[in-house]
Short mmCIF file of C-alpha atoms in Angstrom, two decimals:
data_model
loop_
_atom_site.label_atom_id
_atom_site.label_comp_id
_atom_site.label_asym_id
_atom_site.label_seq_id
_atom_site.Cartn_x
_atom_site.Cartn_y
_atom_site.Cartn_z
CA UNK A 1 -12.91 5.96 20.70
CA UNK A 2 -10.28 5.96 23.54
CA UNK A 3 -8.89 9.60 24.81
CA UNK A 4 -5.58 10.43 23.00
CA UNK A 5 -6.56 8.07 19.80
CA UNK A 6 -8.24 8.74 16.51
CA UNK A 7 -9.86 5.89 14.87
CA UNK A 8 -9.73 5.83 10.90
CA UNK A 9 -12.13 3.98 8.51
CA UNK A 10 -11.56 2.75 5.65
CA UNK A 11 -12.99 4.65 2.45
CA UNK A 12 -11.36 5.76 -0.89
CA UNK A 13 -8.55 3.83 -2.42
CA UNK A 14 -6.24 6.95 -2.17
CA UNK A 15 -7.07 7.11 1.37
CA UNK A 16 -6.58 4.23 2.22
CA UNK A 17 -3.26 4.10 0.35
CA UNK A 18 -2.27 6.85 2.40
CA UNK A 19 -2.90 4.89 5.31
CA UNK A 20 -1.20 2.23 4.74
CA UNK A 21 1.64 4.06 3.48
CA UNK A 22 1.41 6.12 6.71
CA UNK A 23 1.41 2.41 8.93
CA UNK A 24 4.20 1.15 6.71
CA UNK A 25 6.60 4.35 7.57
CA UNK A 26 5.54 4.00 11.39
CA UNK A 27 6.19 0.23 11.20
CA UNK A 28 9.43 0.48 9.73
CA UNK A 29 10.67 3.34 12.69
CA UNK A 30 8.74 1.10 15.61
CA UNK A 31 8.26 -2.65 14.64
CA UNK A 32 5.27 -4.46 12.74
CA UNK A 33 4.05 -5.37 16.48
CA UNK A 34 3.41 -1.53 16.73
CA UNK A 35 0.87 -0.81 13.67
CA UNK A 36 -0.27 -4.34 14.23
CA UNK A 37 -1.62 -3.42 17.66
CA UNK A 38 -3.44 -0.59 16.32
CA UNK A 39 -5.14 -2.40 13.18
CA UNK A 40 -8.92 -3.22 14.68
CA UNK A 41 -10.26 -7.09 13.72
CA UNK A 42 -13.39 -4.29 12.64
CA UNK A 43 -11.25 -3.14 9.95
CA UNK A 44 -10.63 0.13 11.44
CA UNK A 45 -7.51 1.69 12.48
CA UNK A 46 -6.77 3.29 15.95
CA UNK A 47 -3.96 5.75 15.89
CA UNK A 48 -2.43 6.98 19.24
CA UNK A 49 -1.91 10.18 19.18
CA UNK A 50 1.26 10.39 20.72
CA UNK A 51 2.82 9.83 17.29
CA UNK A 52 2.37 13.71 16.50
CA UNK A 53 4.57 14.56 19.61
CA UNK A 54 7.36 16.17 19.33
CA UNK A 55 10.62 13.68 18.01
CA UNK A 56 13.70 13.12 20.17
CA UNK A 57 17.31 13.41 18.21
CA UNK A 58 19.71 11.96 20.46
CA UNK A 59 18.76 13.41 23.72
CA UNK A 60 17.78 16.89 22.11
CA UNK A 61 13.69 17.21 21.32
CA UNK A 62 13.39 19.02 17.75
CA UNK A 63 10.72 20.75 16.92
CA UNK A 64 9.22 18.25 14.45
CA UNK A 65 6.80 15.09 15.12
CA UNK A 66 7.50 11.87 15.43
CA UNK A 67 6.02 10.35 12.54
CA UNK A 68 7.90 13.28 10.51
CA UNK A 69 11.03 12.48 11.85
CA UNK A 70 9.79 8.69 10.78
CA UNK A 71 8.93 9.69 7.50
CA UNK A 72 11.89 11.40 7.05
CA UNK A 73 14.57 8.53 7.69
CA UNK A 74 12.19 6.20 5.55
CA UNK A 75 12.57 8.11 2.83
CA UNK A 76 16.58 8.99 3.32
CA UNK A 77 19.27 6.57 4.04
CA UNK A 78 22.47 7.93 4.99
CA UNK A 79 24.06 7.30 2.02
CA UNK A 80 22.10 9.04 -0.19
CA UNK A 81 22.21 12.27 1.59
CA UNK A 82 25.96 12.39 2.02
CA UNK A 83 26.05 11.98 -1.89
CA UNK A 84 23.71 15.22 -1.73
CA UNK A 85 25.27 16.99 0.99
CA UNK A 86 28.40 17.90 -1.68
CA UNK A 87 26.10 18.29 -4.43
CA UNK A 88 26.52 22.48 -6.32
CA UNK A 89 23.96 24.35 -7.57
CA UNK A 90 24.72 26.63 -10.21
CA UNK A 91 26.51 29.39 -7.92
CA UNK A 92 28.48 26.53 -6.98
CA UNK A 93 27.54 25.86 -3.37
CA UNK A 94 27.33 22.70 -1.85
CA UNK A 95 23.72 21.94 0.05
CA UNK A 96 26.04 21.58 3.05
CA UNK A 97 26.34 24.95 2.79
CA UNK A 98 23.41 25.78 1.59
CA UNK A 99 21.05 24.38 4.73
CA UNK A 100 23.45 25.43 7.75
CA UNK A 101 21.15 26.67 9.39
CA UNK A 102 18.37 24.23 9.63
CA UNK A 103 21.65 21.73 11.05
CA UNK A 104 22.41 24.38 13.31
CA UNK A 105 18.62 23.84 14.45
CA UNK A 106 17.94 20.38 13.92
CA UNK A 107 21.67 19.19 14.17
CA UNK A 108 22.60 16.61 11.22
CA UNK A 109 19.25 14.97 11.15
CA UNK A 110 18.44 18.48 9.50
CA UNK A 111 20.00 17.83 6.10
CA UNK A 112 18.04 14.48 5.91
CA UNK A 113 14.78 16.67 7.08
CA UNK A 114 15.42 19.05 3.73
CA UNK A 115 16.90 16.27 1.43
CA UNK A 116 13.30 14.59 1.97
CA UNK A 117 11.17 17.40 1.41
CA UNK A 118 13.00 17.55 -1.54
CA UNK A 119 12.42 13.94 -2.77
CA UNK A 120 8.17 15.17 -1.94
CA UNK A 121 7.52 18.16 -2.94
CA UNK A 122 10.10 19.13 -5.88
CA UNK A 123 10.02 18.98 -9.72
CA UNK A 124 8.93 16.10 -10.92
CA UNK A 125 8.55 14.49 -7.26
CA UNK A 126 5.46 12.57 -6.25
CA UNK A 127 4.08 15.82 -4.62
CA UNK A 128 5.30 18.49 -6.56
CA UNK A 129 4.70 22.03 -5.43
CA UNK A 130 2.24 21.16 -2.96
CA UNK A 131 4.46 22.20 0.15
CA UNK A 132 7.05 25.18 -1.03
CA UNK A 133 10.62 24.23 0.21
CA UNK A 134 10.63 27.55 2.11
CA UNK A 135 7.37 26.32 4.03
CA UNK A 136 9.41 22.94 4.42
CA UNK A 137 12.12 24.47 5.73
CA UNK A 138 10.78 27.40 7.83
CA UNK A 139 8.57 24.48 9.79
CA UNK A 140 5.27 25.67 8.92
CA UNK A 141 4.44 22.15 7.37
CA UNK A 142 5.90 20.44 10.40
CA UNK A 143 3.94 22.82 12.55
CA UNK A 144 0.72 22.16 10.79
CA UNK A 145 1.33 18.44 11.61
CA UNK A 146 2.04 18.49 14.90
CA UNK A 147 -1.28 20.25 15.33
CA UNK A 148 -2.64 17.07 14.85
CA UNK A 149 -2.28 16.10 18.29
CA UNK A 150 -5.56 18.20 18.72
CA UNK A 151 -7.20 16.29 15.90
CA UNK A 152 -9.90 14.48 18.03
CA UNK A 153 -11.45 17.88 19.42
CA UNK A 154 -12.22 19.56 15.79
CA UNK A 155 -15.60 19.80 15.41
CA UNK A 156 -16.78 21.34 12.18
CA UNK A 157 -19.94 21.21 10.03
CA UNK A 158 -18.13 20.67 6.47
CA UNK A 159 -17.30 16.88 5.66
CA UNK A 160 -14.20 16.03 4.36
CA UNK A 161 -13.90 14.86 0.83
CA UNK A 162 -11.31 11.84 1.70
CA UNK A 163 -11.91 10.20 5.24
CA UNK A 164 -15.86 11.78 5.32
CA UNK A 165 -15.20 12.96 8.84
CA UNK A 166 -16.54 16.37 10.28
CA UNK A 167 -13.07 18.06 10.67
CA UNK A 168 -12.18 20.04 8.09
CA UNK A 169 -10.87 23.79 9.39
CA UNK A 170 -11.25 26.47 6.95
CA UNK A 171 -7.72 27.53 5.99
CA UNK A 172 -6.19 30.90 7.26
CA UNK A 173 -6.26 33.81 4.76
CA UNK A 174 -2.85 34.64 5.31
CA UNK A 175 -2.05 31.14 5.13
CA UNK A 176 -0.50 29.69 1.45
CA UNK A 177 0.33 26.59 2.95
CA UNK A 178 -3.47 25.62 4.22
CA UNK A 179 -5.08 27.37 1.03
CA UNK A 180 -3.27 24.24 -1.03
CA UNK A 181 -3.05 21.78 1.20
CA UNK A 182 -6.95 21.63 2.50
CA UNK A 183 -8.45 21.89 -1.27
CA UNK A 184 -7.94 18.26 -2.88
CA UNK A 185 -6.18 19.29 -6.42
CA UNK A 186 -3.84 18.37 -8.99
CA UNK A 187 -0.45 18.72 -6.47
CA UNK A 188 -2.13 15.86 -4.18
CA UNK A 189 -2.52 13.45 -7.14
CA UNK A 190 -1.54 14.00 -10.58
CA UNK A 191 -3.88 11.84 -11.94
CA UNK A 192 -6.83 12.66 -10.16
CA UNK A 193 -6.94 16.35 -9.13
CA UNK A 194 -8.16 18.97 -10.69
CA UNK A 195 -6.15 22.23 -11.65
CA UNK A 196 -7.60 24.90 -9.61
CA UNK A 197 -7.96 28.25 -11.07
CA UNK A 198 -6.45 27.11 -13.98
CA UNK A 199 -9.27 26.04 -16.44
CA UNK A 200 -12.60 24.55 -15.95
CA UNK A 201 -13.06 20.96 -14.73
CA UNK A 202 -15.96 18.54 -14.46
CA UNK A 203 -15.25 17.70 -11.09
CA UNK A 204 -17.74 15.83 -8.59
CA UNK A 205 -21.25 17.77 -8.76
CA UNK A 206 -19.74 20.26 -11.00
CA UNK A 207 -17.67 21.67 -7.57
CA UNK A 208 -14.39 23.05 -8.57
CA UNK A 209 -12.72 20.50 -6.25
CA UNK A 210 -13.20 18.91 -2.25
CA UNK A 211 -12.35 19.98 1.05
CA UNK A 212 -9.84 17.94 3.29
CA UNK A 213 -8.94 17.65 6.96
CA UNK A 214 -5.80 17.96 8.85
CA UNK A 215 -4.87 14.91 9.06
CA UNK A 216 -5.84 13.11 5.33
CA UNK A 217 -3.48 16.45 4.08
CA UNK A 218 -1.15 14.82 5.90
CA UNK A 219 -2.02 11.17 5.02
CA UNK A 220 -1.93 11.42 1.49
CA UNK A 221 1.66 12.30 1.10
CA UNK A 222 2.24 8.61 1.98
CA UNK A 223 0.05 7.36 -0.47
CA UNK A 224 2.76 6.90 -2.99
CA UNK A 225 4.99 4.76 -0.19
CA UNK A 226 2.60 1.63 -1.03
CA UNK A 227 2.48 1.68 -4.63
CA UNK A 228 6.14 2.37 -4.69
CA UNK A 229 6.68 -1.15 -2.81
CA UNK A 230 5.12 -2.71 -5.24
CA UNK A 231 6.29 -2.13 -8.44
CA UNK A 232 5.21 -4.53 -11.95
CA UNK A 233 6.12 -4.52 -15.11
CA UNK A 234 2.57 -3.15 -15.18
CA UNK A 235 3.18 -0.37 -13.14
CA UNK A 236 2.82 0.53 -9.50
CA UNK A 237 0.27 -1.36 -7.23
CA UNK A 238 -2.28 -1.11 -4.64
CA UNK A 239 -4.61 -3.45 -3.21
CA UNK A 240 -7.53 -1.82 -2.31
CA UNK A 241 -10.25 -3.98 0.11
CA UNK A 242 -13.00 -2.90 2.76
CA UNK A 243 -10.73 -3.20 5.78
CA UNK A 244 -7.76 -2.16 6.32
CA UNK A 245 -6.20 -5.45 8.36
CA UNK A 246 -6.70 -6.99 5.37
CA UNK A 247 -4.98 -4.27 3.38
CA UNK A 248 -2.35 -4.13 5.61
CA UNK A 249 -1.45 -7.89 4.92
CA UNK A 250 -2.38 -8.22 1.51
CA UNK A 251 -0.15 -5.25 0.72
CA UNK A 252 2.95 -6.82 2.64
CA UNK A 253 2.41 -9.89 0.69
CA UNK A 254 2.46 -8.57 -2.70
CA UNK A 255 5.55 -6.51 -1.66
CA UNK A 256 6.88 -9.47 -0.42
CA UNK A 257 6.32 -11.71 -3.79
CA UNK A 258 7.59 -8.51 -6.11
CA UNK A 259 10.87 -8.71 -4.27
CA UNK A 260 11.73 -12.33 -5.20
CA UNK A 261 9.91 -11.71 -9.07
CA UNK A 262 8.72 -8.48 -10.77
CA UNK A 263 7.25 -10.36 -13.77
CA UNK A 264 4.05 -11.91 -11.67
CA UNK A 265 1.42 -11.27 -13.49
CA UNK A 266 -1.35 -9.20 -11.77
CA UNK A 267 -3.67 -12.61 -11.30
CA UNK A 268 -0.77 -14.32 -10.13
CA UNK A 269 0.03 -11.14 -7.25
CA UNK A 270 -3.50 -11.23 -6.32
CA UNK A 271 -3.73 -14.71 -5.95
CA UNK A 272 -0.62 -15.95 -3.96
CA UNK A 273 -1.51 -13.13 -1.94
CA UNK A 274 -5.12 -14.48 -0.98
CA UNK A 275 -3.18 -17.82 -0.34
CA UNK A 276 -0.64 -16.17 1.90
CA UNK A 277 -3.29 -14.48 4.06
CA UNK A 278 -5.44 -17.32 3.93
CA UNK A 279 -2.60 -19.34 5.51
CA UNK A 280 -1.20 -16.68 7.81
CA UNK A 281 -3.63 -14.90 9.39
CA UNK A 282 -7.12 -15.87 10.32
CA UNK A 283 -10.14 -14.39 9.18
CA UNK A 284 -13.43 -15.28 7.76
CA UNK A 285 -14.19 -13.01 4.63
CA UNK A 286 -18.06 -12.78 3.90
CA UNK A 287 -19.10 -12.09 0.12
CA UNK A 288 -18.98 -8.57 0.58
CA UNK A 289 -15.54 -8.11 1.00
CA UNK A 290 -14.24 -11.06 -1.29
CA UNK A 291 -16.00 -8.77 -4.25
CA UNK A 292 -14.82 -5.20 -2.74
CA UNK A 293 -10.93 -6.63 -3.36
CA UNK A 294 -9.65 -5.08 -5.94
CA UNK A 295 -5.82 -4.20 -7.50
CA UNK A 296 -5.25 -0.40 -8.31
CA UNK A 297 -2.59 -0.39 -11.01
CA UNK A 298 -1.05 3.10 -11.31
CA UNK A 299 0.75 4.17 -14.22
CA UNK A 300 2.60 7.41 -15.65
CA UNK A 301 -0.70 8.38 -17.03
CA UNK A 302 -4.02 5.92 -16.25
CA UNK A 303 -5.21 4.79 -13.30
CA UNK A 304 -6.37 1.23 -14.09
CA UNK A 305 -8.28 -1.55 -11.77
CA UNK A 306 -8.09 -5.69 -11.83
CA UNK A 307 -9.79 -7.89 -9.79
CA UNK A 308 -10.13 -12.03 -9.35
CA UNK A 309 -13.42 -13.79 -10.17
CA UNK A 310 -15.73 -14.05 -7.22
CA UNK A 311 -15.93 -17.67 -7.59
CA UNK A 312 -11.65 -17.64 -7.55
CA UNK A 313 -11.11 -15.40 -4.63
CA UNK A 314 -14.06 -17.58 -2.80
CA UNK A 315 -12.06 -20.73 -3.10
CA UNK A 316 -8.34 -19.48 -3.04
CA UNK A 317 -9.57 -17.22 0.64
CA UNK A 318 -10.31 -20.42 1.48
CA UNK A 319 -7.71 -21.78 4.52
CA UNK A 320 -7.67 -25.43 3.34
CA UNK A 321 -7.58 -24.91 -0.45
CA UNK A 322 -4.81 -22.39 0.54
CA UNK A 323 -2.81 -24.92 1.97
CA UNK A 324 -2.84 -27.84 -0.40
CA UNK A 325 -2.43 -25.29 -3.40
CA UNK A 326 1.04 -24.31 -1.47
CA UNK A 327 1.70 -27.91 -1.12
CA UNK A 328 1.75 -28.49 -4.41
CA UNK A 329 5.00 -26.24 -5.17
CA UNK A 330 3.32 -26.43 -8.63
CA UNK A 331 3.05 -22.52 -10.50
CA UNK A 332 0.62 -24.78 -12.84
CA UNK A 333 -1.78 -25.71 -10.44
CA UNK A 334 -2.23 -21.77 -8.96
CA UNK A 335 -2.70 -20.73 -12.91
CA UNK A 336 -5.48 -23.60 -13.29
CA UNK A 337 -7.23 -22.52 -10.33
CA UNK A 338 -6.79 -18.55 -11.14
CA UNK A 339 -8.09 -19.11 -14.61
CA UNK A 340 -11.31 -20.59 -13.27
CA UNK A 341 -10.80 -24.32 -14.86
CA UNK A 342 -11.05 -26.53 -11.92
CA UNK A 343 -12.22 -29.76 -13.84
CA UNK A 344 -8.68 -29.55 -15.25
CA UNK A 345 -7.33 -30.74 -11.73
CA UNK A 346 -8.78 -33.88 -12.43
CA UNK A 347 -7.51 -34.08 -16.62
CA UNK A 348 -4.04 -33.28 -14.80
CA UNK A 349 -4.31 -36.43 -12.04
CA UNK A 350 -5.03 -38.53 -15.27
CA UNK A 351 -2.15 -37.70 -17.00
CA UNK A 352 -0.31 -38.21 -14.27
CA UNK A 353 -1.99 -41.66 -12.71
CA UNK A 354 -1.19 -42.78 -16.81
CA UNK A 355 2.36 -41.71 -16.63
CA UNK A 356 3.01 -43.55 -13.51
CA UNK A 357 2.08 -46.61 -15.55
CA UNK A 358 3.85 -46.29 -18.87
CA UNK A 359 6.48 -43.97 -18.26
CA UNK A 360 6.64 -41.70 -21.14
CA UNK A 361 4.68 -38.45 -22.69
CA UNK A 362 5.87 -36.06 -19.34
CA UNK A 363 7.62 -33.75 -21.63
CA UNK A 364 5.30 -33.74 -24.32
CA UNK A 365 1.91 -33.88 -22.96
CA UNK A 366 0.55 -29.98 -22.55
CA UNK A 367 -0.32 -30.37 -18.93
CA UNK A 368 2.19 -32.61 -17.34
CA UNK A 369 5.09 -30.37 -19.21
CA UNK A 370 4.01 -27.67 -17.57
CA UNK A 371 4.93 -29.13 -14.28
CA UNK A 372 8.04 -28.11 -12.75
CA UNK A 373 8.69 -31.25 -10.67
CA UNK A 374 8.16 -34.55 -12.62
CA UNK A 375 10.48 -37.01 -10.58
CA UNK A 376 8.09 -39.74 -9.46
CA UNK A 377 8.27 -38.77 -5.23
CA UNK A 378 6.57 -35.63 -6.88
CA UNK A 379 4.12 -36.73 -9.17
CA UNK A 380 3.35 -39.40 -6.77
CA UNK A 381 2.70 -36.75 -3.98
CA UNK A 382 0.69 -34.52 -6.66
CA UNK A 383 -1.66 -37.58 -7.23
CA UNK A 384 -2.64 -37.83 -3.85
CA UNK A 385 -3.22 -33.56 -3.38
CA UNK A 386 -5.51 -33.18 -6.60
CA UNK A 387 -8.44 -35.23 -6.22
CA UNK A 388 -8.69 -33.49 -2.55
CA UNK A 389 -8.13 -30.26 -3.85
CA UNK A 390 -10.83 -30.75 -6.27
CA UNK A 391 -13.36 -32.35 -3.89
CA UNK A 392 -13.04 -29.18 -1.76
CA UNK A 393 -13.34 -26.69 -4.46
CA UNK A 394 -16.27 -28.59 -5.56
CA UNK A 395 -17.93 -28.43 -2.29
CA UNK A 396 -16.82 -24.83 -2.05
CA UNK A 397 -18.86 -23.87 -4.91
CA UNK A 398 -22.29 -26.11 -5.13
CA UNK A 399 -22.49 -26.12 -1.40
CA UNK A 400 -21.35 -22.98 -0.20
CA UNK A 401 -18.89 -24.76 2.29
CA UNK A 402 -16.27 -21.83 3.86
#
């Protein structure tokens, strides 16, 4: 590992939804190019530590680190805090009022710094209770962060729970703040930890709960920045895979085909998301990571997991099936292929070779009515894609041709 850097591994899908979260905050304050750099072809992540310097405001350095200050303006436009700027509470003063003194520290940037510890940490927020607003605000959380700079020099004998690295510090006595935030429980993850101190739990090897570093305390408050992207009719998404370049691109996709439809369904997100990164960015999956792909779907109150047949994800990871799937611009042919029932390719060229000939049964037939392009340049351009298509699958499966 290079001085100044810490290199992350993938592990857990809630770390490594943190950590994409974390690269999607840093790439939205510094460029793609940025996180792109730092995403290993192993899979790994190296992070320069330079991010947990302190942030520049204008020409004034605050006291707060730079992926803080990044967090912080991806969470709060500057509309949305000068709505809450005149909000009253129920003395009736304004949070302008309220927080002058954290702008008289952090100049304007500081109402944005409370308004998104706020939209973290209070009721009914994605980390609620977990940092106090008064630890927030006093810069004890923003302290504890920018300790991470030292990160690579822990040395500890306890493992952490998340990221399985040999850092975690025992928190200070007098210390609140640590006490919560280096014990995994329910504040970290609704769904998954446990109450502590509140009743027994059956948690792993009958242990009340596990210890976590520094830095996965840290990187789990942007866990919920990838699901949020990625919102279904099912719920929120994740997709979870055994390296993280191809989580950060499978990710983007998805994101990128919920903001033209939300009503994909969850084969359909998975697999014009294999196609995309077949296409776009090259890499040669072995077995064991086409199998270790897997959705997350989060909901209000289940955690719930989807992922494509084996046999599917081998032929749709596949660069040239990729490509003449997307040259199809047929919906149809994806849910043929997604569904497993390749022979169908060739029942659909029939149909279509016969209609060419007598002209009639497009709009009744079940398969050729399902296709949204039935002028004959179309059809005629279909005809020619399907019988390779099919020959390639075929020799993709009884083979074992990549």
């Amino acid at each position: 590992m290079p001085d100044g850097s810490i290199t992350l591994y993938p592990s857990n899908w809630l770390y490594n939804a943190g950590v994409i979260g974390f690269l999607r905050v840093i790439a939205e304050a510094r460029g793609e190019s940025v996180v792109e750099n730092w995403i290993q072809e192993n899979g790994t992540v190296t992070i320069d530590v330079e991010i947990f310097r302190n942030a520049m405001v204008g020409d004034k350095e605050i006291p707060i680190p730079k992926c803080m200050k990044y967090l912080v303006e991806y969470l709060v436009n500057d509309e949305d805090v000068k709505e809450w700027l005149y909000k009253k509470d129920k003395k009736g003063i304004t949070n302008n009022e309220k927080y002058k003194d954290i702008a008289n520290q952090l100049g304007d940037f500081g109402y944005k710094f409370i308004r998104a510890g706020n939209m973290l940490f209070a009721s009914n927020m994605p980390y609620q209770n977990l940092v106090q607003l008064s630890e927030w605000s006093s810069l004890e959380f923003a302290r504890l962060v920018s300790n991470l700079i030292k990160y690579p020099k822990i040395k500890s004998n306890i493992t952490c729970g998340l990221c399985s690295n040999n850092k975690v510090l025992n928190p200070k006595v007098d210390s609140k703040l640590e006490n919560r935030l280096f014990v995994f429980q329910e504040p970290h993850m609704r769904l998954l930890g446990p109450s502590i101190g509140k009743f027994p739990n059956a948690f792993w090897n009958f242990n009340h709960s596990i210890l976590i570093c520094p830095l996965c305390a840290y990187l789990i408050i942007h866990h919920h920045v990838t699901f949020e992207s990625a919102r279904t009719q099912n719920g929120q998404i994740f997709i979870n895979a055994p390296s993280f370049k191809l989580m950060w691109y499978l990710n983007k996709y998805a994101s990128e085909i919920l903001n033209k439809r939300k009503t994909y369904q969850l084969k359909e997100i998975l697999g014009i998301s294999f196609i995309e990164l077949a296409q776009k960015v090259f890499t040669t999956l072995g077995a064991w990571s086409m199998i270790n792909i897997e959705m997350v779907i989060k909901n209000k109150d289940s955690i719930d997991y989807y992922s494509l047949p084996y046999e599917v994800s081998k032929v749709i990871l596949n660069k040239e099936v990729a490509s003449l799937i997307s040259q199809t611009n047929e919906e149809f042919i994806l849910e043929i292929i997604l569904d497993g029932k390749f022979d169908e390719l060739l029942t659909l060229n029939q149909k279509i070779l016969r209609y060419a000939i007598t002209n009639s049964g497009a709009y009744d037939d079940k398969y050729l009515s399902k296709l949204r392009n039935k002028d004959a340049y179309s059809l005629k351009k279909l005809s020619t894609i399907l019988p390779e298509l099919y020959v390639k699958i075929d020799n993709i499966l009884k083979r074992g041709e990549l």
